[in-house]
mmCIF file of C-alpha atoms in Angstrom:
data_model
loop_
_atom_site.group_PDB
_atom_site.id
_atom_site.type_symbol
_atom_site.label_atom_id
_atom_site.label_comp_id
_atom_site.label_asym_id
_atom_site.label_seq_id
_atom_site.Cartn_x
_atom_site.Cartn_y
_atom_site.Cartn_z
ATOM 1 C CA THR A 1046 0.000 0.000 0.000
ATOM 2 C CA LYS A 1047 1.160 3.565 -0.689
ATOM 3 C CA HIS A 1048 -0.811 4.916 2.236
ATOM 4 C CA GLN A 1049 -0.083 4.249 5.871
ATOM 5 C CA PRO A 1050 -2.616 1.667 7.087
ATOM 6 C CA PRO A 1051 -4.664 2.979 10.019
ATOM 7 C CA LEU A 1052 -4.647 1.180 13.347
ATOM 8 C CA LEU A 1053 -8.273 0.091 13.633
ATOM 9 C CA PHE A 1054 -8.257 -1.598 17.019
ATOM 10 C CA THR A 1055 -6.075 -2.695 19.911
ATOM 11 C CA ALA A 1056 -7.314 -5.304 22.364
ATOM 12 C CA ALA A 1057 -5.665 -7.103 25.253
ATOM 13 C CA HIS A 1058 -8.423 -9.723 25.321
ATOM 14 C CA PHE A 1059 -10.441 -11.495 22.643
ATOM 15 C CA ARG A 1060 -13.737 -10.295 24.116
ATOM 16 C CA GLN A 1061 -12.636 -6.687 23.551
ATOM 17 C CA LEU A 1062 -12.336 -7.055 19.773
ATOM 18 C CA PRO A 1063 -14.838 -4.923 17.838
ATOM 19 C CA PRO A 1064 -17.252 -6.443 15.311
ATOM 20 C CA SER A 1065 -16.110 -6.095 11.720
ATOM 21 C CA PRO A 1066 -17.574 -6.866 8.275
ATOM 22 C CA TYR A 1067 -14.099 -7.291 6.750
ATOM 23 C CA PRO A 1068 -11.955 -10.408 6.279
ATOM 24 C CA GLU A 1069 -8.900 -10.722 8.500
ATOM 25 C CA VAL A 1070 -5.505 -12.385 8.241
ATOM 26 C CA ALA A 1071 -3.380 -12.900 11.347
ATOM 27 C CA PHE A 1072 0.395 -12.945 11.731
ATOM 28 C CA LEU A 1073 2.022 -14.587 14.706
ATOM 29 C CA GLY A 1074 5.198 -16.325 15.751
ATOM 30 C CA ARG A 1075 7.621 -16.801 18.590
ATOM 31 C CA SER A 1076 8.804 -13.699 20.390
ATOM 32 C CA ASN A 1077 11.471 -11.844 18.427
ATOM 33 C CA VAL A 1078 10.929 -13.841 15.226
ATOM 34 C CA GLY A 1079 10.988 -10.528 13.357
ATOM 35 C CA LYS A 1080 7.222 -10.203 12.980
ATOM 36 C CA SER A 1081 7.010 -6.425 13.370
ATOM 37 C CA SER A 1082 9.732 -5.760 10.780
ATOM 38 C CA PHE A 1083 8.019 -8.257 8.512
ATOM 39 C CA LEU A 1084 4.646 -6.527 8.769
ATOM 40 C CA ASN A 1085 6.218 -3.151 8.028
ATOM 41 C CA ALA A 1086 7.686 -4.653 4.844
ATOM 42 C CA ILE A 1087 4.284 -6.056 3.854
ATOM 43 C CA PHE A 1088 2.782 -2.606 4.295
ATOM 44 C CA GLY A 1089 5.443 -1.269 1.926
ATOM 45 C CA ARG A 1090 7.140 0.711 4.686
ATOM 46 C CA PRO A 1091 10.143 -1.378 5.801
ATOM 47 C CA ARG A 1092 11.827 1.612 7.438
ATOM 48 C CA SER A 1093 8.694 2.609 9.323
ATOM 49 C CA ASP A 1094 7.393 1.462 12.698
ATOM 50 C CA ILE A 1095 3.713 0.987 11.896
ATOM 51 C CA ALA A 1096 4.155 -2.286 13.718
ATOM 52 C CA ARG A 1097 6.550 -1.408 16.537
ATOM 53 C CA VAL A 1098 10.002 -2.967 16.257
ATOM 54 C CA SER A 1099 11.936 -3.860 19.395
ATOM 55 C CA ARG A 1100 15.052 -5.820 20.310
ATOM 56 C CA LYS A 1101 13.232 -7.098 23.385
ATOM 57 C CA PRO A 1102 11.193 -10.315 22.922
ATOM 58 C CA GLY A 1103 7.446 -10.127 23.536
ATOM 59 C CA LYS A 1104 7.085 -6.420 22.714
ATOM 60 C CA THR A 1105 3.679 -6.901 21.067
ATOM 61 C CA ARG A 1106 1.319 -7.418 24.001
ATOM 62 C CA THR A 1107 -2.040 -6.768 22.385
ATOM 63 C CA ILE A 1108 -4.050 -7.911 19.380
ATOM 64 C CA ASN A 1109 -3.640 -5.068 16.871
ATOM 65 C CA GLY A 1110 -5.686 -4.691 13.694
ATOM 66 C CA PHE A 1111 -4.426 -2.587 10.777
ATOM 67 C CA GLY A 1112 -6.625 -1.606 7.852
ATOM 68 C CA GLU A 1113 -5.646 -2.250 4.264
ATOM 69 C CA ILE A 1114 -7.934 -0.096 2.144
ATOM 70 C CA SER A 1115 -8.758 0.196 -1.526
ATOM 71 C CA THR A 1116 -9.129 3.980 -1.668
ATOM 72 C CA LYS A 1117 -7.181 6.785 -0.021
ATOM 73 C CA GLY A 1118 -8.922 8.250 2.997
ATOM 74 C CA GLU A 1119 -11.372 5.431 3.607
ATOM 75 C CA ILE A 1120 -11.157 4.001 7.104
ATOM 76 C CA TRP A 1121 -13.145 1.540 9.194
ATOM 77 C CA LYS A 1122 -16.906 2.247 8.853
ATOM 78 C CA ARG A 1123 -16.417 4.250 5.644
ATOM 79 C CA TRP A 1124 -14.548 1.535 3.772
ATOM 80 C CA GLY A 1125 -15.714 0.524 0.358
ATOM 81 C CA ARG A 1126 -15.441 -2.942 -1.114
ATOM 82 C CA GLY A 1127 -11.993 -4.470 -1.056
ATOM 83 C CA GLY A 1128 -10.924 -3.784 2.523
ATOM 84 C CA LEU A 1129 -9.211 -6.271 4.785
ATOM 85 C CA VAL A 1130 -7.666 -6.253 8.249
ATOM 86 C CA VAL A 1131 -4.111 -7.374 9.000
ATOM 87 C CA VAL A 1132 -3.905 -8.560 12.604
ATOM 88 C CA ASP A 1133 -0.623 -8.398 14.513
ATOM 89 C CA MET A 1134 -0.781 -10.996 17.292
ATOM 90 C CA PRO A 1135 1.281 -11.153 20.516
ATOM 91 C CA GLY A 1136 4.363 -13.341 20.348
ATOM 92 C CA TYR A 1137 4.471 -16.687 22.102
ATOM 93 C CA GLY A 1138 7.284 -18.604 23.750
ATOM 94 C CA SER A 1139 10.244 -17.018 25.554
ATOM 95 C CA GLY A 1140 9.492 -13.502 26.750
ATOM 96 C CA SER A 1141 5.716 -13.818 26.416
ATOM 97 C CA ARG A 1142 3.216 -14.205 29.207
ATOM 98 C CA GLU A 1143 1.300 -17.474 29.473
ATOM 99 C CA GLU A 1144 -2.094 -15.775 29.305
ATOM 100 C CA TRP A 1145 -1.296 -14.329 25.885
ATOM 101 C CA GLY A 1146 -1.375 -17.878 24.534
ATOM 102 C CA GLY A 1147 -4.945 -18.244 25.755
ATOM 103 C CA GLU A 1148 -6.061 -15.055 24.034
ATOM 104 C CA ILE A 1149 -4.288 -16.097 20.840
ATOM 105 C CA MET A 1150 -6.169 -19.396 20.769
ATOM 106 C CA LYS A 1151 -9.493 -17.706 21.483
ATOM 107 C CA TYR A 1152 -8.926 -15.487 18.460
ATOM 108 C CA LEU A 1153 -7.747 -18.265 16.150
ATOM 109 C CA GLU A 1154 -10.658 -20.537 17.070
ATOM 110 C CA GLY A 1155 -13.410 -17.979 17.553
ATOM 111 C CA ARG A 1156 -12.911 -15.050 15.171
ATOM 112 C CA LYS A 1157 -15.359 -15.580 12.310
ATOM 113 C CA GLN A 1158 -13.646 -12.937 10.166
ATOM 114 C CA LEU A 1159 -10.323 -14.819 10.158
ATOM 115 C CA ARG A 1160 -9.444 -16.185 6.726
ATOM 116 C CA ARG A 1161 -5.856 -17.367 7.183
ATOM 117 C CA THR A 1162 -3.164 -17.421 9.847
ATOM 118 C CA TYR A 1163 0.477 -16.865 8.930
ATOM 119 C CA VAL A 1164 2.929 -18.465 11.348
ATOM 120 C CA LEU A 1165 6.450 -17.063 11.145
ATOM 121 C CA VAL A 1166 9.359 -19.403 11.874
ATOM 122 C CA ASP A 1167 12.958 -18.178 12.149
ATOM 123 C CA THR A 1168 14.948 -19.807 9.341
ATOM 124 C CA GLN A 1169 18.117 -19.973 11.441
ATOM 125 C CA HIS A 1170 16.471 -21.639 14.442
ATOM 126 C CA GLY A 1171 13.871 -23.828 12.748
ATOM 127 C CA LEU A 1172 10.761 -25.213 14.436
ATOM 128 C CA LYS A 1173 10.703 -24.927 18.217
ATOM 129 C CA ARG A 1174 8.451 -26.883 20.565
ATOM 130 C CA THR A 1175 5.888 -24.077 20.806
ATOM 131 C CA ASP A 1176 5.820 -23.731 16.999
ATOM 132 C CA VAL A 1177 5.100 -27.437 16.619
ATOM 133 C CA GLN A 1178 2.377 -27.373 19.284
ATOM 134 C CA LEU A 1179 0.642 -24.442 17.597
ATOM 135 C CA LEU A 1180 0.881 -25.840 14.070
ATOM 136 C CA VAL A 1181 -0.344 -29.287 15.114
ATOM 137 C CA HIS A 1182 -3.324 -27.647 16.816
ATOM 138 C CA LEU A 1183 -4.112 -25.509 13.763
ATOM 139 C CA ARG A 1184 -4.099 -28.574 11.519
ATOM 140 C CA LYS A 1185 -6.173 -30.579 13.996
ATOM 141 C CA GLN A 1186 -8.797 -27.826 14.224
ATOM 142 C CA GLY A 1187 -8.843 -27.261 10.469
ATOM 143 C CA ILE A 1188 -7.803 -23.609 10.809
ATOM 144 C CA PRO A 1189 -6.362 -22.339 7.485
ATOM 145 C CA HIS A 1190 -2.719 -21.437 7.976
ATOM 146 C CA GLN A 1191 0.562 -20.887 6.189
ATOM 147 C CA VAL A 1192 4.083 -21.399 7.522
ATOM 148 C CA VAL A 1193 6.483 -18.593 6.607
ATOM 149 C CA LEU A 1194 10.234 -18.963 7.058
ATOM 150 C CA SER A 1195 11.436 -15.505 8.076
ATOM 151 C CA LYS A 1196 14.897 -13.933 7.975
ATOM 152 C CA VAL A 1197 16.040 -16.041 5.009
ATOM 153 C CA ASP A 1198 18.521 -13.265 4.242
ATOM 154 C CA LYS A 1199 20.573 -14.413 7.248
ATOM 155 C CA LEU A 1200 21.123 -17.660 5.355
ATOM 156 C CA LEU A 1201 21.482 -16.249 1.843
ATOM 157 C CA PHE A 1202 23.460 -13.166 2.914
ATOM 158 C CA PRO A 1203 26.036 -14.417 5.441
ATOM 159 C CA ASP A 1204 27.874 -11.135 4.883
ATOM 160 C CA ALA A 1205 26.474 -7.625 4.700
ATOM 161 C CA LYS A 1206 27.371 -7.185 1.024
ATOM 162 C CA PHE A 1207 25.409 -8.668 -1.871
ATOM 163 C CA PRO A 1208 26.522 -12.307 -2.256
ATOM 164 C CA SER A 1209 28.054 -13.902 -5.314
ATOM 165 C CA ALA A 1210 26.049 -16.277 -7.488
ATOM 166 C CA LEU A 1211 27.861 -19.211 -5.878
ATOM 167 C CA LYS A 1212 27.004 -18.076 -2.343
ATOM 168 C CA ILE A 1213 23.372 -17.579 -3.311
ATOM 169 C CA HIS A 1214 23.310 -21.082 -4.813
ATOM 170 C CA ASN A 1215 24.825 -22.601 -1.681
ATOM 171 C CA GLY A 1216 22.377 -20.669 0.489
ATOM 172 C CA LEU A 1217 19.418 -21.884 -1.566
ATOM 173 C CA VAL A 1218 20.623 -25.483 -1.213
ATOM 174 C CA LYS A 1219 20.736 -25.040 2.572
ATOM 175 C CA LEU A 1220 17.306 -23.410 2.514
ATOM 176 C CA LYS A 1221 15.876 -26.357 0.587
ATOM 177 C CA GLY A 1222 17.197 -28.677 3.289
ATOM 178 C CA ILE A 1223 15.673 -26.549 6.048
ATOM 179 C CA ARG A 1224 12.299 -26.547 4.284
ATOM 180 C CA LYS A 1225 12.413 -30.343 4.045
ATOM 181 C CA GLU A 1226 13.387 -30.665 7.711
ATOM 182 C CA VAL A 1227 10.565 -28.390 8.861
ATOM 183 C CA ARG A 1228 7.997 -30.259 6.775
ATOM 184 C CA GLU A 1229 9.125 -33.685 8.000
ATOM 185 C CA LYS A 1230 9.254 -32.599 11.636
ATOM 186 C CA LEU A 1231 5.738 -31.188 11.568
ATOM 187 C CA ASP A 1232 4.237 -34.122 9.664
ATOM 188 C CA LYS A 1233 5.819 -36.521 12.163
ATOM 189 C CA ALA A 1234 4.451 -34.551 15.134
ATOM 190 C CA CYS A 1235 0.963 -34.571 13.606
ATOM 191 C CA ALA A 1236 1.096 -38.293 12.871
ATOM 192 C CA GLU A 1237 2.098 -39.053 16.472
ATOM 193 C CA VAL A 1238 -1.152 -37.544 17.766
ATOM 194 C CA GLY A 1239 -3.329 -38.951 15.009
ATOM 195 C CA VAL A 1240 -3.710 -35.765 12.966
ATOM 196 C CA ARG A 1241 -3.922 -36.568 9.270
ATOM 197 C CA GLY A 1242 -2.660 -34.622 6.311
ATOM 198 C CA LYS A 1243 0.626 -33.394 4.917
ATOM 199 C CA MET A 1244 2.152 -29.964 5.249
ATOM 200 C CA GLY A 1245 1.803 -27.758 2.200
ATOM 201 C CA ASP A 1246 4.490 -25.566 0.713
ATOM 202 C CA LEU A 1247 6.444 -23.125 2.857
ATOM 203 C CA MET A 1248 6.895 -19.468 1.999
ATOM 204 C CA CYS A 1249 10.356 -17.927 2.436
ATOM 205 C CA CYS A 1250 10.688 -14.213 3.107
ATOM 206 C CA SER A 1251 12.961 -11.441 4.272
ATOM 207 C CA SER A 1252 11.980 -8.004 5.527
ATOM 208 C CA GLU A 1253 15.516 -6.687 4.990
ATOM 209 C CA LYS A 1254 17.097 -7.897 1.750
ATOM 210 C CA SER A 1255 16.423 -8.279 -1.956
ATOM 211 C CA LEU A 1256 17.767 -10.736 -4.516
ATOM 212 C CA ASP A 1257 16.908 -8.304 -7.301
ATOM 213 C CA VAL A 1258 19.959 -6.171 -8.087
ATOM 214 C CA SER A 1259 17.821 -3.723 -10.087
ATOM 215 C CA SER A 1260 15.332 -3.200 -7.237
ATOM 216 C CA LYS A 1261 16.841 -3.332 -3.771
ATOM 217 C CA THR A 1262 13.515 -2.275 -2.226
ATOM 218 C CA LYS A 1263 11.853 -5.486 -3.402
ATOM 219 C CA ARG A 1264 12.111 -7.727 -0.357
ATOM 220 C CA ILE A 1265 12.489 -11.494 -0.753
ATOM 221 C CA GLY A 1266 9.100 -13.215 -0.892
ATOM 222 C CA VAL A 1267 7.067 -10.195 0.221
ATOM 223 C CA ASP A 1268 5.130 -9.761 -3.037
ATOM 224 C CA GLU A 1269 4.228 -13.450 -3.007
ATOM 225 C CA LEU A 1270 2.976 -13.153 0.540
ATOM 226 C CA ARG A 1271 0.864 -10.114 -0.321
ATOM 227 C CA TRP A 1272 -0.754 -12.119 -3.099
ATOM 228 C CA SER A 1273 -1.399 -14.966 -0.667
ATOM 229 C CA VAL A 1274 -3.163 -12.527 1.666
ATOM 230 C CA LEU A 1275 -5.353 -11.225 -1.145
ATOM 231 C CA THR A 1276 -6.358 -14.678 -2.345
ATOM 232 C CA ALA A 1277 -7.105 -15.810 1.218
ATOM 233 C CA CYS A 1278 -9.559 -12.917 1.514
ATOM 234 C CA GLY A 1279 -10.976 -13.352 -1.995
ATOM 235 C CA LEU A 1280 -9.709 -9.921 -3.015
ATOM 236 C CA GLU A 1281 -7.147 -10.743 -5.686
ATOM 237 C CA ASN A 1282 -9.149 -8.829 -8.300
ATOM 238 C CA SER A 1283 -10.124 -5.811 -6.217
ATOM 239 C CA MET A 1284 -7.061 -4.683 -4.299
ATOM 240 C CA ASN A 1285 -3.292 -4.235 -4.395
ATOM 241 C CA LEU A 1286 -1.101 -4.501 -1.311
ATOM 242 C CA ARG A 1287 2.016 -3.132 -2.973
#
């Protein structure tokens, strides 16, 4: 979006969320997985702090809804067709309070407007116990979700400068192995508790770097994720998140 998305609501508890006629997509992950930086990149403002960025884990302590709108100046009740809400969820795991997990689950299981949940997993650290528990539960409950490997630039860009073709190739080979490991680990965990199905494809993104030499502002995987958001909300023909 070229316009700063308005903050539509902030709620510490699920019961405090306002009613809404618009589809929602939620982003969550372990504390300090880079979610806030990632959301800013999705909004087309990677240097901004629309979603607050902090070095301290668990900074996001409320459920925050941001509006993506089809026309400049339209907000909340005055939206036209084509609006959606991007929900920034509190982090879970280290640095997060136990009760946040309860509110997260209430939202994921009870919010009728929710169309898809995006679970961010740090590429360098892989799936942690809390990630596996959440993803197994989402599959068991039939809640639409997508796993997103974040910070892939840390793997593809081991140095600050733009890598050579060979380094990019080697990084992509490692990334392929990580994707396979994540998929196998989650499928095994689901099978152990009797949850059927196989994990779909993983998205790989970076809020910091680009692989396009001609456009350094084009972040890795961000455009693909925007398209995923639009299709999840049935808005691929009526809106543009760029």
